[in-house]
Amino acid sequence: MSRETVLALLRLEEGGFVSGEHLSRRLGLSRAAVWKAVDALRRDGYDIEARTGLGYRLMAAPDVLTEEELRSLLGKTETVGRKLCCFSQVSSTNTYAKGIALTGAPDGTVVIANSQTAGRGRRDRSFLSPPDRGIYLSVLLRPDLPPERLTPVTAMAGVAVCNAVERVCGVRPGLKWPNDPVLENKKLCGILTEMSVEAESGHVQYLVLGIGLNVLQGPGDFPPELEEIATSLSISLRRNVSRPALAAAEIEALDRLYADLRAGDLSRYLEIYRRDCVNLGKTVQLSGADGSQEIVTAEGIDDTFGLVVRDQAGHVRTVRSGEVSVRGMYGYV
Ligand code: BTN
């Protein structure tokens, strides 16, 4: 705890010095205990300079998704992130979150991992989750809402991820319907929402929203079958980006999303989604779960984030994310 607070106080100074006396007063600890916390942080990879008469200053932080690092970057959140479960490796953050949902983990618990051995995607696909490259994050939500009020959550999460990326990196990804943030026409992030509903009453027991964001992968890090359709922030921006800063921004954006979802306030998300959806006005291929394929034109987004399409006979209808997947005619988008 003292390490987290020392780190947060050093961060507040943005590279400036903080005196040992100030730290010990704020923490209610002896100067020796402050020194011990600084020493422990250094062993965790933090570069902290100590200067006589000036105190301590944070020179560099490691790119790690630890609770200590995330807490020092996270602003105040209402629900999401109040509890953080951070792992170096886990089978799947969604699977873990579903497990702890059954043992009473609180609303808003975030599970985050540096790598996944069995990351899961939509339609039973796997999600490649190598160590030190991406952010694999799931949030456990226990909304007191009927299932039909929750269908927009995945599309809203797409908007939330784009908000976080824009805030930290200064670039705004587009959104490929239903919810993939994309950069340069390639997939940057995948989102998988899973929900448990009590069959008899229709009561939502929990919802797990899982987000896999490609951050530090280099050009050679994707296998050949993904090279043409996947990208990372590092590849697109041609520079490295801090994963902990992005993870903290994601958690804050998800906290806002959750408050807006409960308040039924979807209008801003819809407006942004319609502006950023890269499929609109384009010819796309719909693939049904049964293997059927159809070429249509994507014309709009309805009020629950359904895709309004015109088929080749000129008929207009709305498709929902559970029914079909969309692929552009000339590539991923
Ligand atoms: C997709 O695009 O098919 C969805 C991919 C979702 C991947 C994320 S990574 C964090 C969370 N844990 C998982 O096993 N899956 C989601």
Short mmCIF file of C-alpha atoms and ligand atoms in Angstrom, two decimals:
data_model
loop_
_atom_site.label_atom_id
_atom_site.label_comp_id
_atom_site.label_asym_id
_atom_site.label_seq_id
_atom_site.Cartn_x
_atom_site.Cartn_y
_atom_site.Cartn_z
CA MET A 1 0.00 0.00 0.00
CA SER A 2 2.76 2.45 0.92
CA ARG A 3 4.49 1.63 -2.38
CA GLU A 4 1.32 2.49 -4.29
CA THR A 5 0.94 5.78 -2.45
CA VAL A 6 4.62 6.72 -2.87
CA LEU A 7 4.27 6.00 -6.58
CA ALA A 8 1.07 8.04 -6.85
CA LEU A 9 2.70 10.99 -5.05
CA LEU A 10 5.80 10.82 -7.25
CA ARG A 11 3.56 10.72 -10.34
CA LEU A 12 1.70 13.83 -9.21
CA GLU A 13 4.94 15.79 -9.52
CA GLU A 14 5.33 14.79 -13.19
CA GLY A 15 9.07 14.21 -13.01
CA GLY A 16 9.69 16.82 -10.30
CA PHE A 17 11.21 16.09 -6.89
CA VAL A 18 9.18 15.20 -3.80
CA SER A 19 10.92 15.54 -0.46
CA GLY A 20 11.28 12.51 1.79
CA GLU A 21 9.74 14.60 4.55
CA HIS A 22 6.61 15.32 2.48
CA LEU A 23 6.26 11.63 1.62
CA SER A 24 6.66 10.51 5.22
CA ARG A 25 4.12 13.11 6.42
CA ARG A 26 1.56 12.14 3.76
CA LEU A 27 2.02 8.44 4.45
CA GLY A 28 2.33 8.72 8.23
CA LEU A 29 5.52 6.66 7.97
CA SER A 30 9.12 7.10 9.11
CA ARG A 31 11.72 8.31 6.59
CA ALA A 32 13.26 4.82 6.76
CA ALA A 33 9.92 3.28 5.76
CA VAL A 34 9.66 5.71 2.83
CA TRP A 35 13.13 4.68 1.73
CA LYS A 36 12.10 1.03 1.94
CA ALA A 37 9.06 1.69 -0.27
CA VAL A 38 11.27 3.51 -2.81
CA ASP A 39 13.73 0.64 -2.74
CA ALA A 40 10.94 -1.89 -3.35
CA LEU A 41 9.67 0.19 -6.28
CA ARG A 42 13.16 0.25 -7.77
CA ARG A 43 13.32 -3.52 -7.51
CA ASP A 44 10.03 -3.62 -9.43
CA GLY A 45 11.68 -1.72 -12.28
CA TYR A 46 10.91 1.92 -11.44
CA ASP A 47 13.74 4.34 -12.10
CA ILE A 48 13.65 6.70 -9.10
CA GLU A 49 16.38 9.25 -8.56
CA ALA A 50 17.25 10.24 -4.98
CA ARG A 51 19.03 13.59 -4.40
CA THR A 52 20.17 14.97 -1.09
CA GLY A 53 18.20 18.06 -0.14
CA LEU A 54 15.64 17.56 -2.93
CA GLY A 55 14.13 14.14 -2.32
CA TYR A 56 12.93 11.65 -4.91
CA ARG A 57 11.77 11.87 -8.47
CA LEU A 58 10.32 9.32 -10.87
CA MET A 59 12.41 9.11 -14.03
CA ALA A 60 10.77 6.12 -15.73
CA ALA A 61 8.22 3.44 -15.02
CA PRO A 62 8.15 -0.12 -16.34
CA ASP A 63 5.50 -1.15 -18.87
CA VAL A 64 3.72 -3.51 -16.49
CA LEU A 65 0.08 -4.19 -15.75
CA THR A 66 0.46 -4.56 -11.99
CA GLU A 67 -2.01 -3.29 -9.43
CA GLU A 68 0.59 -0.89 -8.06
CA GLU A 69 1.20 0.66 -11.48
CA LEU A 70 -2.48 0.81 -12.47
CA ARG A 71 -3.61 2.29 -9.16
CA SER A 72 -1.02 5.06 -9.39
CA LEU A 73 -2.43 6.05 -12.80
CA LEU A 74 -6.15 5.54 -12.22
CA GLY A 75 -8.34 8.49 -11.43
CA LYS A 76 -11.33 8.08 -9.15
CA THR A 77 -13.92 5.68 -10.50
CA GLU A 78 -17.43 5.05 -9.27
CA THR A 79 -17.66 1.27 -9.82
CA VAL A 80 -15.31 -0.15 -12.45
CA GLY A 81 -11.83 -0.83 -11.10
CA ARG A 82 -12.61 -0.53 -7.41
CA LYS A 83 -11.29 -4.08 -7.28
CA LEU A 84 -8.45 -5.07 -9.59
CA CYS A 85 -7.18 -8.62 -10.17
CA CYS A 86 -3.86 -8.41 -12.05
CA PHE A 87 -2.11 -11.44 -13.48
CA SER A 88 1.09 -12.05 -15.32
CA GLN A 89 -0.63 -14.95 -17.08
CA VAL A 90 -4.12 -16.41 -16.97
CA SER A 91 -6.05 -18.79 -19.24
CA SER A 92 -8.62 -16.13 -20.16
CA THR A 93 -9.58 -13.00 -18.23
CA ASN A 94 -13.22 -13.59 -19.27
CA THR A 95 -13.16 -17.15 -17.94
CA TYR A 96 -11.55 -15.98 -14.70
CA ALA A 97 -14.08 -13.16 -14.29
CA LYS A 98 -16.96 -15.59 -14.82
CA GLY A 99 -15.46 -17.89 -12.17
CA ILE A 100 -15.21 -15.15 -9.55
CA ALA A 101 -18.70 -13.90 -10.48
CA LEU A 102 -20.01 -17.18 -9.06
CA THR A 103 -18.14 -16.70 -5.80
CA GLY A 104 -19.50 -13.20 -5.21
CA ALA A 105 -16.87 -10.82 -6.69
CA PRO A 106 -18.23 -7.26 -6.59
CA ASP A 107 -19.77 -5.25 -9.40
CA GLY A 108 -17.04 -3.52 -11.42
CA THR A 109 -14.22 -5.99 -10.66
CA VAL A 110 -11.53 -5.73 -13.32
CA VAL A 111 -9.41 -8.72 -14.30
CA ILE A 112 -6.32 -7.85 -16.31
CA ALA A 113 -3.49 -9.99 -17.60
CA ASN A 114 -0.13 -9.57 -19.29
CA SER A 115 -0.84 -12.71 -21.31
CA GLN A 116 -3.53 -15.34 -21.85
CA THR A 117 -2.94 -19.00 -22.64
CA ALA A 118 -6.51 -19.57 -23.88
CA GLY A 119 -7.80 -16.12 -24.87
CA ARG A 120 -11.27 -16.43 -26.36
CA GLY A 121 -12.91 -14.52 -29.21
CA ARG A 122 -16.42 -14.36 -30.64
CA ARG A 123 -17.92 -17.44 -32.28
CA ASP A 124 -15.59 -19.78 -30.33
CA ARG A 125 -12.50 -18.39 -32.01
CA SER A 126 -9.28 -18.02 -30.06
CA PHE A 127 -7.73 -14.63 -29.36
CA LEU A 128 -3.96 -14.45 -29.63
CA SER A 129 -2.64 -12.97 -26.37
CA PRO A 130 1.17 -12.95 -26.26
CA PRO A 131 3.01 -11.59 -23.18
CA ASP A 132 4.20 -7.95 -22.96
CA ARG A 133 2.29 -6.92 -26.06
CA GLY A 134 -1.42 -6.41 -25.51
CA ILE A 135 -3.87 -5.51 -22.78
CA TYR A 136 -6.25 -8.34 -21.94
CA LEU A 137 -8.92 -6.97 -19.69
CA SER A 138 -12.35 -8.10 -18.49
CA VAL A 139 -14.81 -6.30 -16.31
CA LEU A 140 -17.47 -8.02 -14.28
CA LEU A 141 -20.73 -6.07 -14.18
CA ARG A 142 -23.86 -6.75 -12.19
CA PRO A 143 -26.33 -4.27 -13.68
CA ASP A 144 -29.83 -4.22 -12.29
CA LEU A 145 -31.28 -4.06 -15.80
CA PRO A 146 -33.23 -6.48 -18.01
CA PRO A 147 -31.20 -8.26 -20.73
CA GLU A 148 -32.75 -6.19 -23.54
CA ARG A 149 -31.33 -3.00 -22.01
CA LEU A 150 -27.85 -4.56 -22.17
CA THR A 151 -27.61 -5.35 -25.88
CA PRO A 152 -25.91 -2.01 -26.66
CA VAL A 153 -23.09 -2.64 -24.18
CA THR A 154 -20.66 -4.24 -26.64
CA ALA A 155 -20.96 -1.43 -29.19
CA MET A 156 -20.69 1.11 -26.37
CA ALA A 157 -17.51 -0.65 -25.23
CA GLY A 158 -16.10 -0.15 -28.72
CA VAL A 159 -16.70 3.60 -28.33
CA ALA A 160 -15.16 3.51 -24.82
CA VAL A 161 -11.98 1.83 -26.12
CA CYS A 162 -11.68 4.42 -28.90
CA ASN A 163 -12.10 7.20 -26.31
CA ALA A 164 -9.28 5.70 -24.22
CA VAL A 165 -6.97 5.28 -27.22
CA GLU A 166 -7.63 8.84 -28.38
CA ARG A 167 -6.99 10.23 -24.90
CA VAL A 168 -3.65 8.46 -24.48
CA CYS A 169 -2.36 8.28 -28.06
CA GLY A 170 -4.00 11.26 -29.77
CA VAL A 171 -5.39 9.11 -32.58
CA ARG A 172 -8.98 7.93 -32.86
CA PRO A 173 -9.65 4.45 -34.25
CA GLY A 174 -12.68 3.79 -36.44
CA LEU A 175 -15.29 1.17 -35.54
CA LYS A 176 -16.05 -1.83 -37.68
CA TRP A 177 -19.57 -3.01 -36.96
CA PRO A 178 -20.46 -4.37 -34.48
CA ASN A 179 -17.58 -3.44 -32.19
CA ASP A 180 -14.04 -3.76 -33.48
CA PRO A 181 -11.86 -0.68 -33.14
CA VAL A 182 -9.76 -0.47 -36.33
CA LEU A 183 -6.77 1.51 -37.53
CA GLU A 184 -5.59 1.68 -41.13
CA ASN A 185 -8.40 -0.76 -42.04
CA LYS A 186 -7.05 -3.44 -39.69
CA LYS A 187 -8.36 -4.84 -36.43
CA LEU A 188 -6.82 -3.21 -33.37
CA CYS A 189 -9.01 -4.68 -30.67
CA GLY A 190 -11.53 -7.45 -30.06
CA ILE A 191 -14.45 -7.34 -27.64
CA LEU A 192 -16.31 -10.33 -26.24
CA THR A 193 -19.35 -9.89 -23.99
CA GLU A 194 -20.75 -12.82 -22.06
CA MET A 195 -23.85 -12.74 -19.93
CA SER A 196 -25.48 -15.09 -17.43
CA VAL A 197 -29.25 -14.85 -17.18
CA GLU A 198 -31.41 -16.83 -14.77
CA ALA A 199 -33.67 -18.84 -17.06
CA GLU A 200 -36.84 -18.68 -14.95
CA SER A 201 -36.88 -15.03 -14.01
CA GLY A 202 -34.83 -13.52 -16.82
CA HIS A 203 -32.72 -11.81 -14.15
CA VAL A 204 -29.21 -10.90 -15.29
CA GLN A 205 -26.77 -12.48 -12.84
CA TYR A 206 -23.69 -10.94 -14.35
CA LEU A 207 -22.17 -9.66 -17.52
CA VAL A 208 -18.49 -9.98 -18.42
CA LEU A 209 -17.10 -7.53 -20.92
CA GLY A 210 -13.72 -8.66 -22.27
CA ILE A 211 -11.43 -6.45 -24.30
CA GLY A 212 -8.20 -7.43 -26.03
CA LEU A 213 -6.24 -4.45 -27.30
CA ASN A 214 -3.15 -4.87 -29.47
CA VAL A 215 -0.59 -2.36 -28.24
CA LEU A 216 3.08 -3.25 -28.61
CA GLN A 217 3.07 -5.98 -31.26
CA GLY A 218 5.66 -5.40 -33.96
CA PRO A 219 5.21 -6.28 -37.66
CA GLY A 220 6.58 -9.81 -37.15
CA ASP A 221 4.45 -10.59 -34.11
CA PHE A 222 1.25 -11.59 -35.92
CA PRO A 223 1.07 -15.01 -37.56
CA PRO A 224 0.71 -14.96 -41.39
CA GLU A 225 -3.07 -15.51 -41.24
CA LEU A 226 -3.52 -12.37 -39.12
CA GLU A 227 -0.86 -10.14 -40.67
CA GLU A 228 -3.24 -8.75 -43.30
CA ILE A 229 -6.14 -8.11 -40.94
CA ALA A 230 -4.65 -7.20 -37.54
CA THR A 231 -2.60 -4.27 -36.33
CA SER A 232 -1.32 -2.79 -33.08
CA LEU A 233 -0.93 0.78 -31.85
CA SER A 234 2.87 0.47 -32.18
CA ILE A 235 2.62 -0.64 -35.80
CA SER A 236 0.12 2.05 -36.78
CA LEU A 237 1.69 4.91 -34.82
CA ARG A 238 5.28 3.81 -35.40
CA ARG A 239 6.11 4.40 -31.75
CA ASN A 240 5.64 2.67 -28.42
CA VAL A 241 2.69 3.43 -26.21
CA SER A 242 2.40 2.89 -22.45
CA ARG A 243 0.17 -0.12 -21.76
CA PRO A 244 -0.51 0.86 -18.13
CA ALA A 245 -1.60 4.38 -19.15
CA LEU A 246 -3.92 2.88 -21.76
CA ALA A 247 -5.29 0.28 -19.36
CA ALA A 248 -6.06 2.99 -16.78
CA ALA A 249 -7.78 5.09 -19.47
CA GLU A 250 -9.80 2.02 -20.55
CA ILE A 251 -10.95 1.40 -16.99
CA GLU A 252 -12.00 5.04 -16.58
CA ALA A 253 -13.86 4.97 -19.91
CA LEU A 254 -15.63 1.74 -18.88
CA ASP A 255 -16.63 3.30 -15.58
CA ARG A 256 -18.32 6.16 -17.48
CA LEU A 257 -19.91 3.70 -19.88
CA TYR A 258 -21.39 1.75 -16.95
CA ALA A 259 -22.86 4.87 -15.38
CA ASP A 260 -24.33 5.92 -18.76
CA LEU A 261 -25.71 2.44 -19.42
CA ARG A 262 -27.48 2.35 -16.06
CA ALA A 263 -28.86 5.83 -16.67
CA GLY A 264 -30.08 4.73 -20.13
CA ASP A 265 -28.00 7.52 -21.63
CA LEU A 266 -26.91 6.06 -24.98
CA SER A 267 -27.30 9.11 -27.19
CA ARG A 268 -23.67 10.28 -27.10
CA TYR A 269 -22.41 6.76 -27.83
CA LEU A 270 -24.81 6.44 -30.76
CA GLU A 271 -23.76 9.77 -32.17
CA ILE A 272 -20.07 8.86 -31.95
CA TYR A 273 -20.67 5.35 -33.25
CA ARG A 274 -22.53 6.63 -36.32
CA ARG A 275 -19.75 9.12 -36.99
CA ASP A 276 -16.94 6.56 -36.58
CA CYS A 277 -18.44 3.42 -38.11
CA VAL A 278 -16.22 2.58 -41.08
CA ASN A 279 -18.76 0.34 -42.80
CA LEU A 280 -21.45 2.90 -43.53
CA GLY A 281 -22.05 3.55 -47.21
CA LYS A 282 -19.95 0.51 -48.14
CA THR A 283 -20.68 -2.85 -49.67
CA VAL A 284 -20.19 -5.56 -47.07
CA GLN A 285 -20.53 -9.30 -46.84
CA LEU A 286 -22.82 -10.71 -44.14
CA SER A 287 -21.89 -14.16 -42.87
CA GLY A 288 -24.52 -16.05 -40.93
CA ALA A 289 -23.68 -18.53 -38.17
CA ASP A 290 -25.08 -21.23 -40.55
CA GLY A 291 -22.42 -20.43 -43.16
CA SER A 292 -24.73 -18.34 -45.38
CA GLN A 293 -23.24 -15.33 -47.17
CA GLU A 294 -24.90 -12.24 -48.59
CA ILE A 295 -23.67 -9.05 -50.20
CA VAL A 296 -25.44 -5.90 -48.98
CA THR A 297 -24.89 -2.17 -48.57
CA ALA A 298 -24.49 -0.86 -45.02
CA GLU A 299 -26.76 2.19 -44.77
CA GLY A 300 -27.04 3.13 -41.12
CA ILE A 301 -27.05 2.30 -37.43
CA ASP A 302 -30.39 2.05 -35.64
CA ASP A 303 -31.08 3.20 -32.08
CA THR A 304 -29.84 -0.05 -30.56
CA PHE A 305 -26.66 -0.22 -32.67
CA GLY A 306 -28.15 -2.65 -35.22
CA LEU A 307 -26.77 -2.37 -38.76
CA VAL A 308 -29.32 -1.17 -41.30
CA VAL A 309 -28.59 -2.81 -44.65
CA ARG A 310 -30.06 -2.76 -48.16
CA ASP A 311 -29.95 -6.09 -49.96
CA GLN A 312 -29.47 -6.54 -53.68
CA ALA A 313 -33.23 -6.60 -54.28
CA GLY A 314 -33.44 -3.17 -52.64
CA HIS A 315 -35.05 -4.36 -49.39
CA VAL A 316 -33.94 -2.63 -46.22
CA ARG A 317 -33.59 -4.52 -42.94
CA THR A 318 -31.64 -4.36 -39.69
CA VAL A 319 -29.17 -7.02 -38.66
CA ARG A 320 -28.03 -7.66 -35.10
CA SER A 321 -24.57 -8.67 -33.98
CA GLY A 322 -25.62 -12.12 -32.80
CA GLU A 323 -26.99 -13.01 -36.25
CA VAL A 324 -24.21 -12.18 -38.67
CA SER A 325 -20.64 -11.01 -38.92
CA VAL A 326 -19.60 -8.33 -41.36
CA ARG A 327 -16.56 -8.23 -43.54
CA GLY A 328 -15.68 -5.65 -46.18
CA MET A 329 -15.46 -6.75 -49.78
CA TYR A 330 -11.81 -5.90 -50.17
CA GLY A 331 -10.30 -6.73 -46.80
CA TYR A 332 -11.04 -6.68 -43.11
CA VAL A 333 -13.07 -3.46 -43.16
C1 BTN B 1 -13.15 -11.08 -30.91
O1 BTN B 1 -12.73 -10.17 -31.60
O2 BTN B 1 -13.50 -12.15 -31.40
C2 BTN B 1 -13.26 -10.87 -29.42
C3 BTN B 1 -11.93 -11.02 -28.75
C4 BTN B 1 -11.99 -10.72 -27.26
C5 BTN B 1 -10.65 -10.92 -26.58
C6 BTN B 1 -10.67 -10.49 -25.16
S1 BTN B 1 -9.04 -10.47 -24.45
C7 BTN B 1 -9.70 -10.24 -22.88
C8 BTN B 1 -10.91 -11.14 -22.79
N1 BTN B 1 -10.53 -12.48 -22.43
C9 BTN B 1 -10.80 -13.36 -23.38
O3 BTN B 1 -10.57 -14.59 -23.33
N2 BTN B 1 -11.34 -12.75 -24.43
C10 BTN B 1 -11.49 -11.32 -24.20
#
